[in-house]
Coordinates of C-alpha atoms in Angstrom, one line a residue:
M764 CA 29.8 75.8 -17.4
H765 CA 28.9 76.2 -13.6
L766 CA 25.4 74.8 -14.2
S767 CA 27.0 71.8 -15.9
N768 CA 29.2 71.1 -12.9
K769 CA 26.1 71.2 -10.6
L770 CA 24.2 68.8 -12.8
R771 CA 27.2 66.4 -12.6
F772 CA 27.4 66.8 -8.9
V773 CA 23.8 66.0 -8.0
P774 CA 23.6 62.6 -9.7
S775 CA 26.9 61.6 -8.1
Q776 CA 25.2 62.2 -4.7
I777 CA 21.8 60.7 -5.4
V778 CA 22.9 57.5 -7.1
P779 CA 25.0 56.2 -4.2
I780 CA 22.3 57.2 -1.8
T781 CA 19.7 55.4 -3.8
L782 CA 21.9 52.3 -4.1
L783 CA 22.6 52.4 -0.4
L784 CA 18.9 52.6 0.3
T785 CA 18.2 49.7 -2.0
L786 CA 20.8 47.6 -0.3
V787 CA 19.5 48.6 3.2
L788 CA 15.9 47.6 2.2
F789 CA 16.5 44.5 0.2
I790 CA 19.4 42.7 1.9
P791 CA 17.3 42.0 5.0
Q792 CA 14.5 40.9 2.7
I793 CA 16.8 38.4 1.0
C794 CA 18.0 37.1 4.3
L795 CA 14.4 36.7 5.6
N796 CA 13.3 35.0 2.5
W797 CA 16.3 32.6 2.6
Q798 CA 15.7 31.9 6.2
A799 CA 12.0 31.2 5.6
N800 CA 12.8 28.9 2.7
Y801 CA 15.4 27.1 4.8
N802 CA 12.9 26.6 7.6
F803 CA 10.2 25.3 5.2
N804 CA 12.7 22.8 3.7
S805 CA 13.6 21.7 7.3
I806 CA 9.9 21.3 8.1
T807 CA 9.4 19.1 4.9
K808 CA 12.4 17.0 5.7
H809 CA 11.2 16.7 9.3
E810 CA 7.8 15.5 8.2
F811 CA 9.2 12.9 5.8
K812 CA 11.3 11.4 8.6
L813 CA 8.3 11.4 11.0
Q814 CA 6.1 9.7 8.4
I815 CA 8.8 7.0 7.7
L816 CA 9.2 6.4 11.4
S817 CA 5.5 6.2 12.0
D818 CA 5.1 3.6 9.1
E819 CA 8.1 1.7 10.5
I820 CA 6.5 1.6 14.0
T821 CA 3.2 0.3 12.6
Y822 CA 5.1 -2.3 10.6
L823 CA 7.3 -3.5 13.5
D824 CA 4.3 -3.7 15.8
E825 CA 2.5 -6.0 13.3
V826 CA 5.7 -8.1 13.0
L827 CA 5.8 -8.5 16.8
T828 CA 2.1 -9.4 17.0
M829 CA 2.4 -11.9 14.2
S830 CA 5.6 -13.5 15.8
A831 CA 3.8 -13.9 19.2
R832 CA 0.8 -15.4 17.6
M833 CA 2.8 -17.7 15.4
N834 CA 4.8 -18.8 18.4
A835 CA 1.5 -19.6 20.2
A836 CA 0.1 -21.4 17.2
T837 CA 3.2 -23.5 16.3
G838 CA 5.1 -23.7 19.5
K839 CA 8.3 -23.1 17.7
F840 CA 11.1 -21.1 19.5
I841 CA 12.1 -19.4 16.2
W842 CA 9.1 -17.1 16.4
E843 CA 10.2 -15.9 19.9
E844 CA 13.7 -15.2 18.5
R845 CA 12.1 -13.2 15.6
Y846 CA 10.1 -11.3 18.2
R847 CA 13.3 -10.5 20.3
Q848 CA 15.1 -9.5 17.1
F849 CA 12.5 -6.8 16.1
E850 CA 11.6 -5.6 19.6
P851 CA 14.7 -3.3 20.0
K852 CA 14.1 -1.9 16.5
L853 CA 10.6 -0.8 17.6
D854 CA 12.0 0.8 20.7
L855 CA 14.6 2.7 18.7
A856 CA 12.1 3.9 16.2
I857 CA 9.8 5.2 19.0
K858 CA 12.7 7.0 20.7
E859 CA 13.7 8.7 17.4
S860 CA 10.0 9.7 16.9
I861 CA 9.9 11.2 20.4
K862 CA 13.1 13.3 19.6
L863 CA 11.4 14.7 16.5
A864 CA 8.0 15.4 18.1
P865 CA 8.3 15.4 21.9
K866 CA 5.1 17.3 22.5
V867 CA 3.0 14.6 20.8
Y868 CA 4.3 12.0 23.3
E869 CA 3.7 14.1 26.4
N870 CA -0.1 14.3 26.5
E871 CA -2.6 11.9 28.2
D872 CA -3.4 10.0 25.0
A873 CA 0.3 9.2 24.7
K874 CA 0.3 7.8 28.2
K875 CA -2.7 5.6 27.3
V876 CA -1.0 4.4 24.2
D877 CA 2.2 3.6 26.1
A878 CA 0.2 1.8 28.8
A879 CA -1.6 -0.3 26.1
N880 CA 1.8 -1.1 24.5
Q881 CA 3.2 -2.2 27.8
R882 CA 0.2 -4.3 28.5
L883 CA 0.5 -5.9 25.0
V884 CA 4.2 -6.6 25.6
A885 CA 3.4 -8.2 29.0
M886 CA 0.7 -10.4 27.5
E887 CA 3.0 -11.5 24.7
D888 CA 5.8 -12.3 27.2
Q889 CA 3.3 -14.3 29.2
S890 CA 2.3 -16.2 26.0
F891 CA 6.0 -17.0 25.4
E892 CA 6.3 -18.4 28.9
L893 CA 3.1 -20.5 28.4
V894 CA 4.5 -22.0 25.2
K895 CA 7.7 -22.8 27.0
N896 CA 5.6 -24.6 29.6
N897 CA 3.8 -26.6 26.8
Q898 CA 0.6 -24.6 27.3
K899 CA 0.3 -23.6 23.7
Q900 CA -3.6 -23.6 23.7
I901 CA -3.7 -21.2 26.7
A902 CA -1.2 -18.9 24.9
E903 CA -3.4 -18.9 21.8
I904 CA -6.5 -18.1 23.9
L905 CA -4.5 -15.3 25.6
L906 CA -3.5 -13.7 22.3
S907 CA -7.0 -13.9 20.9
S908 CA -8.7 -12.7 24.0
R909 CA -10.9 -9.6 24.2
E910 CA -8.5 -7.8 26.4
Y911 CA -5.6 -8.4 24.0
E912 CA -7.7 -7.1 21.1
N913 CA -8.9 -4.1 23.1
Q914 CA -5.3 -3.2 24.0
K915 CA -4.4 -3.7 20.4
Q916 CA -7.2 -1.4 19.2
I917 CA -6.2 1.3 21.8
Y918 CA -2.6 1.1 20.6
A919 CA -3.6 1.3 16.9
D920 CA -6.0 4.2 17.5
G921 CA -3.4 6.0 19.5
V922 CA -0.8 5.6 16.8
A923 CA -3.3 6.9 14.2
K924 CA -4.2 9.9 16.4
R925 CA -0.5 10.6 17.0
K926 CA 0.0 10.8 13.2
R927 CA -2.8 13.2 12.9
N928 CA -1.3 15.4 15.7
I929 CA 2.0 15.4 13.9
S930 CA 0.2 16.5 10.7
L931 CA -1.6 19.3 12.6
Q932 CA 1.7 20.5 14.0
L933 CA 3.2 20.5 10.5
Q934 CA 0.2 22.4 9.2
Q935 CA 0.6 25.0 11.9
K936 CA 4.3 25.5 11.0
V937 CA 3.3 25.9 7.3
D938 CA 0.7 28.5 8.3
D939 CA 3.4 30.4 10.2
Y940 CA 5.6 30.2 7.2
Y941 CA 2.9 31.7 5.0
K942 CA 2.4 34.5 7.4
R943 CA 6.1 35.4 7.4
M944 CA 6.1 35.3 3.6
F945 CA 3.1 37.6 3.6
W946 CA 4.8 40.2 5.8
A947 CA 8.0 39.8 3.8
I948 CA 6.1 40.5 0.5
L949 CA 4.4 43.5 2.1
E950 CA 7.7 44.9 3.3
S951 CA 9.1 44.4 -0.3
I952 CA 6.1 46.4 -1.7
I953 CA 6.7 49.2 0.7
S954 CA 10.4 49.2 -0.1
L955 CA 9.6 49.4 -3.8
A956 CA 7.2 52.3 -3.1
M957 CA 10.1 54.1 -1.4
L958 CA 12.6 53.3 -4.1
I959 CA 10.6 54.0 -7.2
P960 CA 10.5 57.9 -6.7
A961 CA 14.2 57.9 -5.9
W962 CA 15.0 56.0 -9.1
L963 CA 12.7 58.2 -11.1
L964 CA 14.6 61.2 -9.8
V965 CA 17.9 59.6 -10.7
L966 CA 16.7 58.8 -14.2
H967 CA 15.4 62.4 -14.6
L968 CA 18.8 63.8 -13.5
L969 CA 20.7 61.4 -15.7
Q970 CA 19.0 62.3 -19.0
Q971 CA 22.3 63.5 -20.5
Y972 CA 23.5 60.0 -20.2
L973 CA 20.4 58.6 -21.9
K974 CA 22.2 56.8 -24.7
A975 CA 24.7 55.1 -22.3
K976 CA 21.8 54.3 -20.0
K977 CA 19.8 52.7 -22.8
V978 CA 22.7 50.4 -23.6
A979 CA 23.2 49.5 -20.0
Q980 CA 19.4 49.0 -19.6
A981 CA 19.4 46.7 -22.6
A982 CA 22.3 44.7 -21.1
L983 CA 20.5 44.6 -17.8
E984 CA 17.3 43.3 -19.4
E985 CA 19.2 40.7 -21.2
T986 CA 20.8 39.6 -18.0
N987 CA 17.5 39.5 -16.2
Y988 CA 16.0 37.4 -19.0
R989 CA 18.9 34.9 -18.8
L990 CA 18.4 34.8 -15.0
E991 CA 14.7 34.1 -15.4
M992 CA 15.5 31.4 -17.9
Q993 CA 18.0 29.8 -15.6
V994 CA 15.6 30.1 -12.7
A995 CA 12.8 28.5 -14.7
E996 CA 15.2 25.8 -15.9
R997 CA 16.4 25.1 -12.4
T998 CA 12.9 25.1 -11.1
A999 CA 11.8 22.6 -13.7
K1000 CA 14.8 20.4 -12.8
L1001 CA 14.0 20.6 -9.1
K1002 CA 10.4 19.7 -9.8
Q1003 CA 11.5 16.8 -11.9
K1004 CA 13.9 15.6 -9.3
N1005 CA 11.2 15.9 -6.6
N1006 CA 8.8 13.8 -8.7
Q1007 CA 11.5 11.3 -9.3
L1008 CA 12.2 11.2 -5.5
Q1009 CA 8.5 10.6 -4.8
Q1010 CA 8.3 7.9 -7.4
T1011 CA 11.4 6.2 -6.0
L1012 CA 10.0 6.4 -2.5
Q1013 CA 6.7 4.7 -3.7
E1014 CA 8.7 2.1 -5.6
L1015 CA 10.8 1.4 -2.5
Q1016 CA 7.6 1.0 -0.4
Q1017 CA 6.0 -1.3 -2.9
A1018 CA 9.2 -3.3 -3.2
Q1019 CA 9.4 -3.6 0.6
V1020 CA 5.7 -4.7 0.8
Q1021 CA 6.2 -7.2 -2.1
L1022 CA 9.3 -8.6 -0.4
I1023 CA 7.3 -9.1 2.8
Q1024 CA 4.4 -10.8 0.9
T1025 CA 6.9 -12.9 -1.1
E1026 CA 8.6 -14.0 2.1
K1027 CA 5.2 -14.9 3.6
M1028 CA 4.3 -17.0 0.4
S1029 CA 7.7 -18.6 0.5
S1030 CA 7.3 -19.5 4.1
L1031 CA 3.8 -20.9 3.3
G1032 CA 5.3 -22.9 0.4
Q1033 CA 8.1 -24.3 2.6
L1034 CA 5.6 -25.2 5.3
V1035 CA 3.2 -26.9 2.8
A1036 CA 6.1 -28.8 1.1
G1037 CA 7.5 -29.8 4.5
V1038 CA 4.1 -31.1 5.7
A1039 CA 3.6 -32.9 2.4
H1040 CA 7.1 -34.5 2.7
E1041 CA 6.5 -35.6 6.4
I1042 CA 3.1 -37.1 5.5
N1043 CA 4.3 -38.7 2.4
N1044 CA 6.9 -40.9 4.2
P1045 CA 4.5 -42.7 6.6
V1046 CA 1.8 -43.0 3.9
N1047 CA 4.3 -44.7 1.5
F1048 CA 5.2 -47.0 4.3
I1049 CA 1.6 -47.9 5.0
Y1050 CA 0.8 -48.1 1.3
G1051 CA 3.8 -50.4 0.6
N1052 CA 2.9 -52.7 3.5
L1053 CA -0.8 -52.9 2.6
M1054 CA 0.0 -55.2 -0.3
H1055 CA 1.8 -57.6 2.0
V1056 CA -0.9 -57.4 4.6
R1057 CA -3.5 -58.3 1.9
E1058 CA -1.4 -61.3 0.8
Y1059 CA -0.8 -62.5 4.4
S1060 CA -4.4 -62.1 5.3
Q1061 CA -5.4 -64.1 2.2
D1062 CA -3.0 -66.8 3.1
L1063 CA -4.4 -67.0 6.6
L1064 CA -8.0 -67.1 5.3
N1065 CA -6.9 -69.9 2.9
L1066 CA -5.4 -71.7 5.9
I1067 CA -8.6 -71.3 7.9
N1068 CA -10.6 -72.5 5.0
L1069 CA -8.4 -75.6 4.7
Y1070 CA -8.8 -76.3 8.4
Q1071 CA -12.5 -76.0 8.0
Q1072 CA -12.5 -78.5 5.2
Q1073 CA -10.9 -80.9 7.7
N1074 CA -13.2 -82.5 10.2
F1075 CA -12.5 -80.3 13.2
H1076 CA -16.1 -79.4 13.7
Y1077 CA -16.4 -81.9 16.5
N1078 CA -14.0 -79.9 18.6
P1079 CA -16.3 -77.9 21.0
E1080 CA -13.6 -75.3 21.9
L1081 CA -13.0 -74.4 18.3
N1082 CA -16.7 -74.2 17.6
S1083 CA -17.2 -71.9 20.6
L1084 CA -14.3 -69.6 19.5
I1085 CA -15.7 -69.5 15.9
D1086 CA -19.0 -68.4 17.2
E1087 CA -17.5 -65.9 19.6
I1088 CA -15.4 -64.1 17.0
D1089 CA -17.9 -64.4 14.2
L1090 CA -15.5 -66.0 11.8
E1091 CA -17.7 -65.8 8.7
F1092 CA -18.1 -62.0 9.2
I1093 CA -14.4 -61.6 9.6
I1094 CA -13.7 -63.6 6.5
D1095 CA -16.2 -61.5 4.5
D1096 CA -15.2 -58.1 6.1
L1097 CA -11.4 -58.3 6.2
P1098 CA -10.8 -57.9 2.4
K1099 CA -13.2 -55.0 2.4
I1100 CA -11.3 -53.3 5.2
L1101 CA -8.0 -53.7 3.4
S1102 CA -9.5 -52.4 0.2
S1103 CA -10.9 -49.4 2.1
M1104 CA -7.5 -48.7 3.6
A1105 CA -5.9 -48.9 0.2
V1106 CA -8.4 -46.4 -1.2
G1107 CA -7.7 -44.1 1.8
T1108 CA -3.9 -44.2 1.3
D1109 CA -4.4 -43.5 -2.4
R1110 CA -6.4 -40.4 -1.5
I1111 CA -3.8 -39.2 1.0
R1112 CA -1.1 -39.7 -1.6
E1113 CA -3.1 -37.7 -4.1
I1114 CA -3.6 -34.9 -1.5
V1115 CA 0.1 -34.8 -0.8
L1116 CA 0.9 -34.6 -4.5
T1117 CA -1.5 -31.7 -4.8
L1118 CA 0.1 -29.9 -1.9
R1119 CA 3.5 -30.3 -3.5
N1120 CA 2.2 -28.9 -6.8
F1121 CA 0.9 -25.9 -4.9
S1122 CA 4.2 -25.1 -3.2
R1123 CA 6.2 -25.2 -6.4
L1124 CA 9.4 -24.7 -4.5
D1125 CA 11.4 -26.4 -7.3
E1126 CA 9.9 -24.0 -10.0
A1127 CA 11.5 -20.7 -9.3
E1128 CA 12.3 -20.3 -13.0
M1129 CA 9.7 -19.7 -15.7
K1130 CA 8.6 -23.0 -17.3
P1131 CA 5.6 -24.6 -19.1
V1132 CA 3.0 -25.4 -16.5
D1133 CA -0.5 -26.9 -16.4
I1134 CA -2.7 -24.0 -15.2
H1135 CA -5.4 -26.3 -14.0
E1136 CA -3.1 -28.1 -11.6
G1137 CA -2.3 -24.7 -9.9
I1138 CA -6.0 -23.9 -9.6
D1139 CA -6.9 -27.3 -8.2
S1140 CA -4.0 -27.1 -5.7
T1141 CA -5.2 -23.7 -4.5
I1142 CA -8.8 -24.8 -4.2
L1143 CA -7.6 -27.8 -2.1
I1144 CA -5.6 -25.5 0.2
L1145 CA -8.8 -23.3 0.7
Q1146 CA -11.1 -26.4 1.0
Y1147 CA -11.5 -25.8 4.8
R1148 CA -12.8 -22.3 4.2
L1149 CA -15.3 -23.4 1.6
K1150 CA -17.1 -25.6 4.1
G1151 CA -19.9 -23.8 6.0
K1152 CA -19.6 -22.9 9.7
H1153 CA -22.5 -22.4 12.1
K1154 CA -25.4 -21.1 10.1
Q1155 CA -23.3 -20.5 6.9
Q1156 CA -23.8 -22.6 3.9
E1157 CA -21.0 -24.4 2.0
I1158 CA -19.6 -22.5 -1.0
A1159 CA -19.9 -24.4 -4.2
I1160 CA -16.9 -24.5 -6.6
I1161 CA -17.9 -24.9 -10.3
K1162 CA -15.0 -25.8 -12.6
D1163 CA -15.5 -25.1 -16.3
Y1164 CA -12.1 -25.9 -17.7
G1165 CA -11.2 -25.5 -21.3
D1166 CA -8.5 -27.4 -23.3
L1167 CA -5.5 -25.3 -22.4
P1168 CA -2.0 -25.9 -23.6
L1169 CA 1.0 -25.7 -21.2
V1170 CA 1.6 -22.1 -20.3
E1171 CA 5.1 -20.7 -19.8
C1172 CA 4.9 -18.8 -16.5
Y1173 CA 6.0 -18.6 -12.8
A1174 CA 3.8 -21.3 -11.3
G1175 CA 4.3 -20.1 -7.7
G1176 CA 3.4 -16.5 -8.6
L1177 CA 0.2 -17.6 -10.4
N1178 CA -0.8 -19.8 -7.5
Q1179 CA -0.4 -16.7 -5.3
V1180 CA -2.8 -14.7 -7.6
F1181 CA -5.3 -17.5 -7.5
M1182 CA -5.1 -17.7 -3.7
N1183 CA -5.6 -13.9 -3.4
I1184 CA -8.6 -13.7 -5.7
L1185 CA -10.3 -16.9 -4.3
S1186 CA -9.7 -15.8 -0.7
N1187 CA -11.3 -12.4 -1.4
A1188 CA -14.3 -14.1 -3.1
I1189 CA -14.8 -16.4 -0.1
D1190 CA -14.7 -13.4 2.3
A1191 CA -17.2 -11.4 0.2
L1192 CA -19.6 -14.4 0.0
Y1193 CA -19.5 -15.1 3.7
E1194 CA -19.9 -11.4 4.6
W1195 CA -22.9 -11.1 2.3
E1196 CA -24.4 -14.3 3.8
E1197 CA -24.0 -12.8 7.3
E1198 CA -25.9 -9.7 6.3
C1199 CA -28.7 -11.8 4.8
I1200 CA -28.9 -13.7 8.0
K1201 CA -29.1 -10.5 10.1
K1202 CA -31.8 -9.0 7.8
E1203 CA -33.6 -12.4 7.7
A1204 CA -33.5 -12.2 3.9
K1205 CA -33.8 -15.2 1.6
K1206 CA -30.6 -17.3 1.5
H1207 CA -29.0 -18.1 -1.9
L1208 CA -26.5 -20.7 -2.9
S1209 CA -23.0 -19.2 -2.8
S1210 CA -20.8 -20.3 -5.7
I1211 CA -17.6 -19.5 -7.4
I1212 CA -17.2 -20.4 -11.1
V1213 CA -13.6 -21.0 -12.5
H1214 CA -13.6 -20.9 -16.3
T1215 CA -10.6 -21.2 -18.6
Q1216 CA -10.3 -21.0 -22.3
V1217 CA -7.9 -20.2 -25.1
K1218 CA -8.3 -16.7 -26.5
N1219 CA -6.1 -17.1 -29.6
E1220 CA -2.8 -18.6 -30.5
E1221 CA -1.0 -16.3 -28.1
Y1222 CA -3.1 -15.9 -25.0
V1223 CA -5.3 -17.9 -22.5
I1224 CA -8.0 -16.5 -20.3
I1225 CA -8.7 -17.5 -16.7
S1226 CA -12.0 -16.2 -15.2
I1227 CA -12.9 -16.4 -11.5
K1228 CA -16.5 -15.3 -10.9
D1229 CA -18.6 -15.3 -7.7
N1230 CA -22.3 -14.5 -7.1
G1231 CA -21.6 -12.2 -4.2
P1232 CA -22.6 -8.6 -3.4
G1233 CA -20.4 -7.0 -6.2
I1234 CA -18.1 -4.0 -5.9
P1235 CA -19.1 -0.3 -6.3
E1236 CA -17.5 1.8 -9.0
K1237 CA -15.6 4.1 -6.5
V1238 CA -14.0 1.0 -4.8
K1239 CA -13.3 -0.7 -8.1
A1240 CA -11.3 2.3 -9.3
K1241 CA -8.8 1.8 -6.4
L1242 CA -8.9 -2.0 -6.3
F1243 CA -5.3 -2.5 -7.4
D1244 CA -3.8 0.4 -5.5
P1245 CA -1.3 -0.6 -2.7
F1246 CA -2.6 -0.5 0.8
F1247 CA -6.2 0.0 -0.3
T1248 CA -8.7 -2.3 1.5
T1249 CA -12.3 -2.2 2.6
K1250 CA -11.7 -4.7 5.4
P1251 CA -11.5 -3.7 9.0
I1252 CA -8.1 -3.1 10.7
G1253 CA -6.3 -6.4 11.3
K1254 CA -8.3 -8.3 8.7
G1255 CA -6.7 -6.9 5.5
T1256 CA -3.5 -5.2 4.4
G1257 CA -4.6 -4.0 0.9
L1258 CA -1.7 -5.8 -0.7
G1259 CA -3.1 -8.9 -2.3
L1260 CA -4.6 -7.5 -5.5
S1261 CA -1.8 -5.0 -5.8
I1262 CA 0.8 -7.8 -5.8
S1263 CA -1.4 -9.9 -8.1
Y1264 CA -1.5 -7.0 -10.6
Q1265 CA 2.3 -6.8 -10.5
I1266 CA 2.6 -10.6 -11.0
I1267 CA 0.3 -10.7 -14.0
V1268 CA 1.2 -7.4 -15.7
D1269 CA 4.9 -6.8 -14.8
K1270 CA 6.2 -10.4 -14.5
H1271 CA 4.0 -12.1 -17.2
K1272 CA 3.2 -9.2 -19.5
G1273 CA -0.5 -10.0 -19.2
K1274 CA -3.7 -8.3 -18.2
I1275 CA -6.0 -8.5 -15.1
E1276 CA -9.4 -6.8 -15.1
C1277 CA -12.3 -6.7 -12.6
I1278 CA -15.9 -6.7 -13.9
S1279 CA -18.5 -6.1 -11.2
T1280 CA -21.9 -4.6 -10.6
P1281 CA -23.3 -4.1 -7.1
G1282 CA -25.7 -7.0 -6.4
K1283 CA -24.6 -9.1 -9.4
G1284 CA -21.3 -10.6 -8.3
T1285 CA -17.7 -10.0 -9.2
E1286 CA -15.5 -11.5 -12.0
F1287 CA -11.8 -11.3 -12.4
L1288 CA -10.5 -11.8 -15.9
I1289 CA -6.8 -12.9 -16.2
E1290 CA -5.2 -12.9 -19.6
I1291 CA -1.6 -14.2 -19.9
P1292 CA 0.5 -15.2 -22.9
I1293 CA 1.1 -18.8 -23.6
K1294 CA 4.8 -18.2 -24.3
Q1295 CA 6.9 -15.3 -22.9
T1296 CA 8.9 -13.2 -25.4
R1297 CA 12.4 -12.6 -24.3

């Protein structure tokens, strides 16, 4: 009986001591793990905000540069207003970035970037003053000068280096987090090593309570299993929400980029339509009056002929004047001049009509359209780029049109796709020709073939093929990715083909495919339905 009391007394002492030891060892571990996890989440949130601010700074800087150059090119005050509107936003974004990463903005490189930025602002302000003083050409020369481009490059390189420094700081913080986690795990292992013998002693002393312990153990295992299931379920949900958040962020970025590109194309359409309208009015005035001029000149010529039939040849003054002005030549050449003027005005009216077809401002809704009109309008807009400059040859456009029906589509969107693909083809052909000139290789005739045909009762195919250098496989795999470009900084945004893919695939439920082999040219195949299913 006395032994039984001792056995009951010992477990009552060891169990609380073991539990107290467990709490003393594990509560700090839990706090440390929670703090490390909190710090890691803060680092991640911090990095996301820095990345967003960095992208915003790059975007606002490009907006300011574009506004200054457009102000110098057009002389319109609205571009200076746009510049002044976005300038404080850029300053605010830079200040927020400095608050989040002050060390990055305190080194010598940051001072160089700031100096380059101040120099750019000064040159852009100077260009605005030149435009106000009607010195638009000098302003354009200033914003395209070597100094401006050098400062722009210094600023762009500095921003890129700053982003790398921010990433390095984040990596250092992550490494510190991993070190803390390593020591926390090591401490946990040591704690377990201390607790296991104590619990084994407790289990050994509590053998008389084995049945109750088994029941409690079973309940504990079931609870642990439920906790693990809940943790796994919550982990899966968190992972799913994280993926959804990343996808939403990408969609927002793509939507923002597409909105900017759409605004640019809308502005281009409005500009083209406005120019076409302004040209059309005086041309119609000239065209309408040419008929009356032709009638009046014919009446005057008939009157002169009637005078000549009268006997005024004996008037020496008239004979002298006739010889001086070469009357016979005027009578013969005047109808030809009027006919040539009529042909010229007809050509101008045709060009104006083509420009209005390209803008398509009155066709925001989907409607049946002649695809060939859109292609012709786009080629006409790019005509100035097809003509050779300096040593470059002219690019030949070969049209192989099939008998297409009217296609139900967004005409403006398709014109944008044609513009992007043809512009890329022209760039590729000229770049290849420049390489051939440098290498003194044999020149070849650059050409772009535009072919259309009906695939079946439901689809039509548009093919745009050039005989340029072609595209490697690793580049072709990323061709339709947003922001992917092989062009130098400032010459390409990597958005044209991405937006073209969205227009063809998402808006028109069609297909777009690139077929290319290095050295054998590039072909883009566009397949769109004749009628859209609603």
